[in-house]
Structure formats: C-alpha cells, structure tokens
Coordinates of C-alpha atoms in Angstrom, one line a residue:
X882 CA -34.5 9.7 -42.4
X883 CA -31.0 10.3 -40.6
X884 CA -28.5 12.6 -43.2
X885 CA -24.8 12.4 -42.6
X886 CA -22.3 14.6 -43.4
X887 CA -20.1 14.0 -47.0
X888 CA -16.7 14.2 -46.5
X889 CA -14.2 15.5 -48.8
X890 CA -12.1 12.8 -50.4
X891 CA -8.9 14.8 -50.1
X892 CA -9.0 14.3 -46.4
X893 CA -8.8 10.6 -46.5
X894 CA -5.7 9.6 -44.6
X895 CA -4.1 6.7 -46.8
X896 CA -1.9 7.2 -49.8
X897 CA -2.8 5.0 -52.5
X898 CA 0.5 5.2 -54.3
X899 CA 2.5 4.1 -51.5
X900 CA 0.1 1.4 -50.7
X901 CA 0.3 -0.1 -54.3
X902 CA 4.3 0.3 -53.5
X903 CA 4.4 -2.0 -50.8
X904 CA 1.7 -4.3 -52.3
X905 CA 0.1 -5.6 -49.2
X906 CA -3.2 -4.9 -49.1
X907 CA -3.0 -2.6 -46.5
X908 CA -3.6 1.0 -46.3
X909 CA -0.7 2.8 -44.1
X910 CA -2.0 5.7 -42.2
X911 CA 1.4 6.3 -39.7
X912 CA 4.7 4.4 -39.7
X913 CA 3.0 2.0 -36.7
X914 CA -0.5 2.4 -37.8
X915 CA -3.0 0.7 -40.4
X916 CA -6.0 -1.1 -41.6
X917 CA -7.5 -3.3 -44.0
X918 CA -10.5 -3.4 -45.7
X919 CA -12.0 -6.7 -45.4
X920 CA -15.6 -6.9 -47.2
X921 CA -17.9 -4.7 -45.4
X922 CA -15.6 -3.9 -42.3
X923 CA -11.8 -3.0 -41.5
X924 CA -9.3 -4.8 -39.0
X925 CA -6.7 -2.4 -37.9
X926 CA -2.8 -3.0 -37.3
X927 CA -0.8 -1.4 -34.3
X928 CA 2.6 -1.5 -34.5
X929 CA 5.9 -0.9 -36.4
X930 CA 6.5 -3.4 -39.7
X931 CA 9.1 -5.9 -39.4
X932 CA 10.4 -8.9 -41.2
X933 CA 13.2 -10.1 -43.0
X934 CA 16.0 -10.0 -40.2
X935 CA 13.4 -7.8 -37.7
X936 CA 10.3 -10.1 -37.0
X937 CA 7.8 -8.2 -35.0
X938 CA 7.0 -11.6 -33.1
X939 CA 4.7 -10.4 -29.9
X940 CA 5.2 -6.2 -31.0
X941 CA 2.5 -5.4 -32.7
X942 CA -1.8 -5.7 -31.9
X943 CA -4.5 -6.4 -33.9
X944 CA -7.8 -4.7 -33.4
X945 CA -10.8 -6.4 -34.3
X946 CA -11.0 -9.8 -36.3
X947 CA -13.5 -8.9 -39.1
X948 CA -16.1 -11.4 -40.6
X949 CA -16.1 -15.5 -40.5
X950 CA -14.1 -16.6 -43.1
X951 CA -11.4 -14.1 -43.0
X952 CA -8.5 -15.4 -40.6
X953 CA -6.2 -16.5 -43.8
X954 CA -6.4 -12.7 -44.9
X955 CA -5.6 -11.3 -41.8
X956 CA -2.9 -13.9 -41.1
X957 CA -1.4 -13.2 -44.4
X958 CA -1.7 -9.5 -44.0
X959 CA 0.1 -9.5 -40.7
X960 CA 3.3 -12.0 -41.8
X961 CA 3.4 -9.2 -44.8
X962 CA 4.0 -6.5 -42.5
X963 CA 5.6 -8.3 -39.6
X964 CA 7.3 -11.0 -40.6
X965 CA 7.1 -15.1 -41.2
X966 CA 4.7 -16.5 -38.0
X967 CA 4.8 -13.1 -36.3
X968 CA 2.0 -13.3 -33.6
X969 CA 0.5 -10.1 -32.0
X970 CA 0.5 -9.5 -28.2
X971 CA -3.0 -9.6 -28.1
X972 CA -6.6 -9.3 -30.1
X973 CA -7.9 -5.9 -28.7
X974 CA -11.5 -5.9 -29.3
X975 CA -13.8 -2.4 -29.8
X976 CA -17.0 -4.7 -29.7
X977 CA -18.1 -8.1 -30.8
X978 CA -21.0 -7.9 -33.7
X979 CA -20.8 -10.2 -36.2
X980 CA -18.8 -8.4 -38.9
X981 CA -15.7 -7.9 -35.9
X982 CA -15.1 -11.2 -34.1
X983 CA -16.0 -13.3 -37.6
X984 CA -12.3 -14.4 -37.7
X985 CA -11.3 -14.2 -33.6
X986 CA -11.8 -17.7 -32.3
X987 CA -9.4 -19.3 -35.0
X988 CA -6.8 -16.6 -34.9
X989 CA -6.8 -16.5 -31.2
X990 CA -6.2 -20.2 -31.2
X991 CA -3.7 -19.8 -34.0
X992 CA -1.3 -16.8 -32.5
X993 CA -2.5 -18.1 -29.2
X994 CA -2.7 -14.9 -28.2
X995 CA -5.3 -13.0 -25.3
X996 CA -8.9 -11.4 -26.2
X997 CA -9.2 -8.0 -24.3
X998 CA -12.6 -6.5 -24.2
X999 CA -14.8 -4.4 -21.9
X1000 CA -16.1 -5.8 -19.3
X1001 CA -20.0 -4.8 -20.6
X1002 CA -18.8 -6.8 -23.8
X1003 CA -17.7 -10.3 -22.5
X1004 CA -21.1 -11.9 -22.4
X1005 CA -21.2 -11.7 -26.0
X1006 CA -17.7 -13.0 -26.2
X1007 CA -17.7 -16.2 -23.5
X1008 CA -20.7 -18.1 -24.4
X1009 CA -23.3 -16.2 -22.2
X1010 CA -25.8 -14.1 -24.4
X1011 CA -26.2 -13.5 -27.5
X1012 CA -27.4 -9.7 -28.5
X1013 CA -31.0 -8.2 -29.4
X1014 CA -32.3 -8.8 -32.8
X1015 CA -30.6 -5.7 -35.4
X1016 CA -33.6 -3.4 -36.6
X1017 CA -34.4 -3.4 -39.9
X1018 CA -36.9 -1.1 -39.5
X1019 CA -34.5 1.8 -39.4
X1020 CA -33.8 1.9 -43.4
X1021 CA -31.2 3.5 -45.4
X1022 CA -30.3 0.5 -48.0
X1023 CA -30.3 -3.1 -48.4
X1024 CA -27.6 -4.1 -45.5
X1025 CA -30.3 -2.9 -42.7
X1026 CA -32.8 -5.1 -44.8
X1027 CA -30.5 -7.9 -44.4
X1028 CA -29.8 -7.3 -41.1
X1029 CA -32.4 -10.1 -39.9
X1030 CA -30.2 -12.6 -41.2
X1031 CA -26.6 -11.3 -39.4
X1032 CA -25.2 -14.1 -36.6
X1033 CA -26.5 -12.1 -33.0
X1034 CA -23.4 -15.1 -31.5
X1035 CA -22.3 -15.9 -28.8
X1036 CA -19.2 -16.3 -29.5
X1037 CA -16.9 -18.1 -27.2
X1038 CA -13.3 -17.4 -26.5
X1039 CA -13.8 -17.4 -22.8
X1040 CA -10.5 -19.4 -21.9
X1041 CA -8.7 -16.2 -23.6
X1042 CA -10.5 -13.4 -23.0
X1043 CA -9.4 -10.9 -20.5
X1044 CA -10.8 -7.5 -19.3
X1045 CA -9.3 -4.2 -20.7
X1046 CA -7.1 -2.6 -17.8
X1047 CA -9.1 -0.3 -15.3
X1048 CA -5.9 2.4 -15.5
X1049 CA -7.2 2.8 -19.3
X1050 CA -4.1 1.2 -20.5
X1051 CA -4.2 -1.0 -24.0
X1052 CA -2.0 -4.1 -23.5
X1053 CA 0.6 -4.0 -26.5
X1054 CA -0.1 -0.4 -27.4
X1055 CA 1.8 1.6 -25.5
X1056 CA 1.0 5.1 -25.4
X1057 CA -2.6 4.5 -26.1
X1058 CA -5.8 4.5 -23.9
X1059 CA -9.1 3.0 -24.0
X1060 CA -12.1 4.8 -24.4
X1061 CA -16.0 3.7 -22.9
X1062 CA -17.6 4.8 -26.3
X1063 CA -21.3 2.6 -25.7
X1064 CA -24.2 2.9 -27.4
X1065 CA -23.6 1.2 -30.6
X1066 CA -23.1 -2.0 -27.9
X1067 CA -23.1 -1.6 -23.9
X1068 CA -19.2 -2.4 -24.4
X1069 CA -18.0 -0.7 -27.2
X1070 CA -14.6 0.9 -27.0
X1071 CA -12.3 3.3 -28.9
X1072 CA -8.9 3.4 -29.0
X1073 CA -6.5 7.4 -28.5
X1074 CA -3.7 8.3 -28.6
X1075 CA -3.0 11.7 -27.2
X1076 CA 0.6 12.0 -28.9
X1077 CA -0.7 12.4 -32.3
X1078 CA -4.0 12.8 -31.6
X1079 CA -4.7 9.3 -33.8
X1080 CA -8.3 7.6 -33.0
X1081 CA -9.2 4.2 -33.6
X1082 CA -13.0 4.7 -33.6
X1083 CA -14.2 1.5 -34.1
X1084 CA -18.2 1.8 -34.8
X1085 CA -18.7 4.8 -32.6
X1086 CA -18.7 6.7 -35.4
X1087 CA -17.9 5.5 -39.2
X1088 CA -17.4 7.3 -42.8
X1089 CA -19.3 5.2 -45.3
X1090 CA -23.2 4.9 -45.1
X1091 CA -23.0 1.2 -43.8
X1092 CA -27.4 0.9 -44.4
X1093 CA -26.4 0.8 -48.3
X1094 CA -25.4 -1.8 -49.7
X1095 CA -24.1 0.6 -52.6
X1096 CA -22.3 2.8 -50.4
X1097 CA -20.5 0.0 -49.0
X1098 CA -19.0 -1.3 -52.4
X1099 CA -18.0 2.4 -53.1
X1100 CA -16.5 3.5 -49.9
X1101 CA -17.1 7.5 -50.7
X1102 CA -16.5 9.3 -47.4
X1103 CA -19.0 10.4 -45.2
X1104 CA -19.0 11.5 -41.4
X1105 CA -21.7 8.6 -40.2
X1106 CA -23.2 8.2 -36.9
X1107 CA -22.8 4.2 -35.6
X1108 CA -24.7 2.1 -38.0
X1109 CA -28.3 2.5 -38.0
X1110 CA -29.6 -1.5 -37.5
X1111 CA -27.3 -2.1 -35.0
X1112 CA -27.2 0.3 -32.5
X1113 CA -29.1 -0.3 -29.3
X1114 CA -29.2 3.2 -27.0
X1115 CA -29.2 6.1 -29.3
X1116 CA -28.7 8.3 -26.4
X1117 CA -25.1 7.0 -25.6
X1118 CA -24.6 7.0 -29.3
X1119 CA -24.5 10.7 -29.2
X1120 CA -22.5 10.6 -25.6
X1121 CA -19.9 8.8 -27.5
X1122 CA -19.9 10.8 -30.3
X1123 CA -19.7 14.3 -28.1
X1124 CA -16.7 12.7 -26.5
X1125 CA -14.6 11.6 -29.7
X1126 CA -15.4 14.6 -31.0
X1127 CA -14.0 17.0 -27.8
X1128 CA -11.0 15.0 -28.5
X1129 CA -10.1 17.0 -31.6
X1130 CA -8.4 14.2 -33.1
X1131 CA -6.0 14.6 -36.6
X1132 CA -6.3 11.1 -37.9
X1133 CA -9.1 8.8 -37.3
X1134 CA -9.8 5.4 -38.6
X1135 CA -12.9 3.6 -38.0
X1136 CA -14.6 0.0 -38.3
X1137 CA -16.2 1.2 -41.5
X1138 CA -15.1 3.5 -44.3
X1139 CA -11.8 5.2 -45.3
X1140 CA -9.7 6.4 -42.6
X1141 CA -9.7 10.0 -42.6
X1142 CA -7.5 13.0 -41.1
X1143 CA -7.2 17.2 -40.7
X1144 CA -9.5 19.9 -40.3
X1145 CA -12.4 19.0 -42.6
X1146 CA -13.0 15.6 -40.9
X1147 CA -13.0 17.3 -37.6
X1148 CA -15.1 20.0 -39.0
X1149 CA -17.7 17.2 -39.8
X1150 CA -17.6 15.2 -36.2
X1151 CA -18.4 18.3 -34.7
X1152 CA -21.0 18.9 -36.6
X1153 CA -22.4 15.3 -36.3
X1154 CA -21.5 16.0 -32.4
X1155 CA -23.6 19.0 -32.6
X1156 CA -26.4 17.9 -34.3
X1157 CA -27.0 14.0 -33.5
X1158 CA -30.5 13.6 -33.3
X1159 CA -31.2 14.9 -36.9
X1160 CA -27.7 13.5 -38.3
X1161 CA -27.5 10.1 -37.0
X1162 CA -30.6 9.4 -35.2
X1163 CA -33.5 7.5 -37.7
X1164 CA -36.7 8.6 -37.5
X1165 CA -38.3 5.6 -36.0
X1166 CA -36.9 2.6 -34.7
X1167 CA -37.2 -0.8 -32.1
X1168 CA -34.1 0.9 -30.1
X1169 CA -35.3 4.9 -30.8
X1170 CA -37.9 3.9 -28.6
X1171 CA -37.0 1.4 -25.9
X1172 CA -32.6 1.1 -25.7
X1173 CA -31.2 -1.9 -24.9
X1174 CA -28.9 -1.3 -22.3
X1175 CA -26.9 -3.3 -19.7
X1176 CA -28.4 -1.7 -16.9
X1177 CA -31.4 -3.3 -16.9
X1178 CA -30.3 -6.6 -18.8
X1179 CA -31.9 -6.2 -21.5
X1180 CA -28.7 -5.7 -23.6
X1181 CA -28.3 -9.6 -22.7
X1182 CA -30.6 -12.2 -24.5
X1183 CA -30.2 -15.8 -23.8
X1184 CA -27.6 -17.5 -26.1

C-alpha cells in the first residue's frame, strides 16, 4: 500500500484567527488568494476582496466549482468577499471529476460567465465522453470503496466553454500561468505564479489522504500523491509531480486538504517527487497496469 508523507501542521498556510475575524467561511492564504472547504473538496478564489463601495464585479476568478449541490455556497462565499452580485471573469477549471464541476453548470449560467479548460479536458465538459470507471481496487479507506458509485458525467457547458490560452496565460489572473499537470486526468492543470511562488495545485498533488473517509473529516496534513481511485496514468502522475515540485513553490493550495506553505511542505514534495512509485503509487491497480490516456482514446468512454 502507497505511504504519504505527514506534514507538520505548523506549515499550514491559513490563519484561523483571522479567518474567524472576517467570518466568511473562507480561509485567506494572500491578500488576492483563498479557498473554501466544501465537503470533501476545495473551490479556490483569485482576486482582491471588495464590497461595500468597491464591488469586484468581473475582477476576480473562481477555480473549480466543487460538488452538485454547492452553487448557493460558493455564490454566497463570493458576494462575501466581493461584493452584492459580484460575478467572476471566468470559471477556470483544473479538471472536471465529479467533486469539481458539481456546482459549474448553474453558476456558469448564473454569473454568465466563460469555462476555460484544457483542451484534453473538454470532452468531459461538452457532452462528449464521459471518463473510465474510478478503481476501487486501489484501497486506502471507504471513499475508494465508494468510488463505484461517483457521477463519471458528462457534463455539458459546451456553449461556454473555452480553451485555456496557448501563451499559458489564465484569463482573469494576471500574472499567473497554466500548467499541463496530467495524469490524475489527460487534462488536468495547475495554476503558478512565479511572483510569489504561490501554486494552485489542484489534484496533482493533495495534503489529506482523500481514500479515507476519516482522513477526509479530519483534514490532518499530509504531502499525497493525486487520489488513488481516480487517477488514470500513474506515470504522468509522477511527471506532474517532478514538475510542481522543481518549481520550489512557498505557498501551495490544492483541491484537497489544507493549504500549506515554507520549507517543510517543500521538503515533503520533493520527497514524494523523489520517491513516487513507493509514495503515491498503489500496489495494484485497473490503471497501475493499463493507463488511460488520450493518446489512444481510451481516456474517452462513450457518454
């Protein structure tokens, strides 16, 4: 079985007295920069607060749109930190599983506001195909048991959707870039920026053991490969991961688990880096054995 790295709780990158200050559910990470912990995944916010007599109408991003059910939340979490009917520039997507676009189609129609996604990820995202079956064969806890029963889409917000910028530029984010981090789908992305050295990781790598159902409820930090039951090419798992890592980034926040920052955390992705197969990697597995990858179309199954 896969061991991931523990990560010292010191290093995590929100300040939970300030948070319970501004008493809006969100954890701030930077002054234009932070998440929320919906359920079993986080949506991230990109942008400076407004309100009051400084809307942010059209300033800020939102990066993924979490699980069905959630689009009040985020809605409501947004208005708190940008203002009454403040609507992003655009819904930046790292991938589209289940637990990130649950919410998209209804706050894409509400903000009206454009979808970017890799290119390798629009199937999933128009209508086309829908993604291989998750692998609960992979263990680690009751959410890779459960992982049968998680919506494989599509889902369709094809009139929207638009393809991330080929220069590596992130509509609405200036000074970021986009990242080709695949693996944990043929699409996935991550999010840097080089002036800080902030990462927005999305499920290239996480810091909670997502398999456990326990783990998730607790949120104690841990450097985590992509989750187990859902990755499909194990191989450009560890690509990705040898690439975030050569980054050296200070503050990272990814789709699951507490964002985390400084030496320790990047201690611990080069070590998961370093040592992939043994950290990350399970020991048996549908996609271990035969990836799914876009190549060959397999990545693709019929909606």
């Amino acid at each position: 079985m896969a061991r991931q790295i523990p990560l010292d709780s010191a290093g995590r990158a929100d300040d939970p007295e300030r948070d319970r200050a501004r008493d809006d559910g969100m954890h701030e990470i930077a002054p234009d920069l932070a998440y929320r912990r919906l359920a079993i995944v986080n949506v991230v916010f990109v942008g400076a607060p407004g309100g009051g007599d400084r809307p942010s109408d059209r300033q800020w991003v939102l990066i993924d749109a979490g699980i069905m059910g959630m689009a009040g939340l985020i809605a409501r979490a947004a208005e708190e930190r940008f203002g009454p009917d403040s609507r992003p520039a655009a819904i930046v997507m790292t991938h589209g599983h289940f637990d990130h676009v649950g919410a998209l189609e209804e706050l894409a129609e509400r903000w009206d506001a454009p979808v970017y996604a890799h290119a390798l990820e629009h199937p999933y995202l128009d209508g086309s195909a829908s993604y291989p079956p998750p692998d609960p064969s992979v263990g680690g806890g009751l959410m890779s048991l459960m992982a049968p029963l998680y919506p494989r889409g599509p889902m369709n917000v094809g009139g929207r959707l638009r393809r991330l910028p080929e220069d590596g530029s992130v509509p609405g984010m200036p000074g970021w870039r986009w990242l080709a981090t695949p693996g944990h789908s043929p699409g996935h992305v991550s999010f840097w920026r080089a002036a800080d050295r902030s990462l927005i990781a999305g499920d290239a790598f996480i810091t909670t053991r997502q398999e456990s159902a326990y783990a998730v409820a607790v949120q104690d930090p841990e450097m985590h490969g992509p989750p187990m039951y859902y990755t499909m090419d194990w191989q450009k798992a560890r690509d990705s991961v040898v690439l975030l890592a050569g980054l050296e980034p200070e503050l990272v926040v990814t789709g699951h688990g507490p964002a985390m920052r400084g030496s320790g955390m990047r201690a611990a992705l080069h070590e998961l880096a370093r040592d992939f197969d043994r950290i990350a990697v399970p020991d048996h597995g549908t996609y271990v054995d035969a990836p799914a990858r876009a190549e060959d179309g397999s990545a693709y199954r019929p909606p």
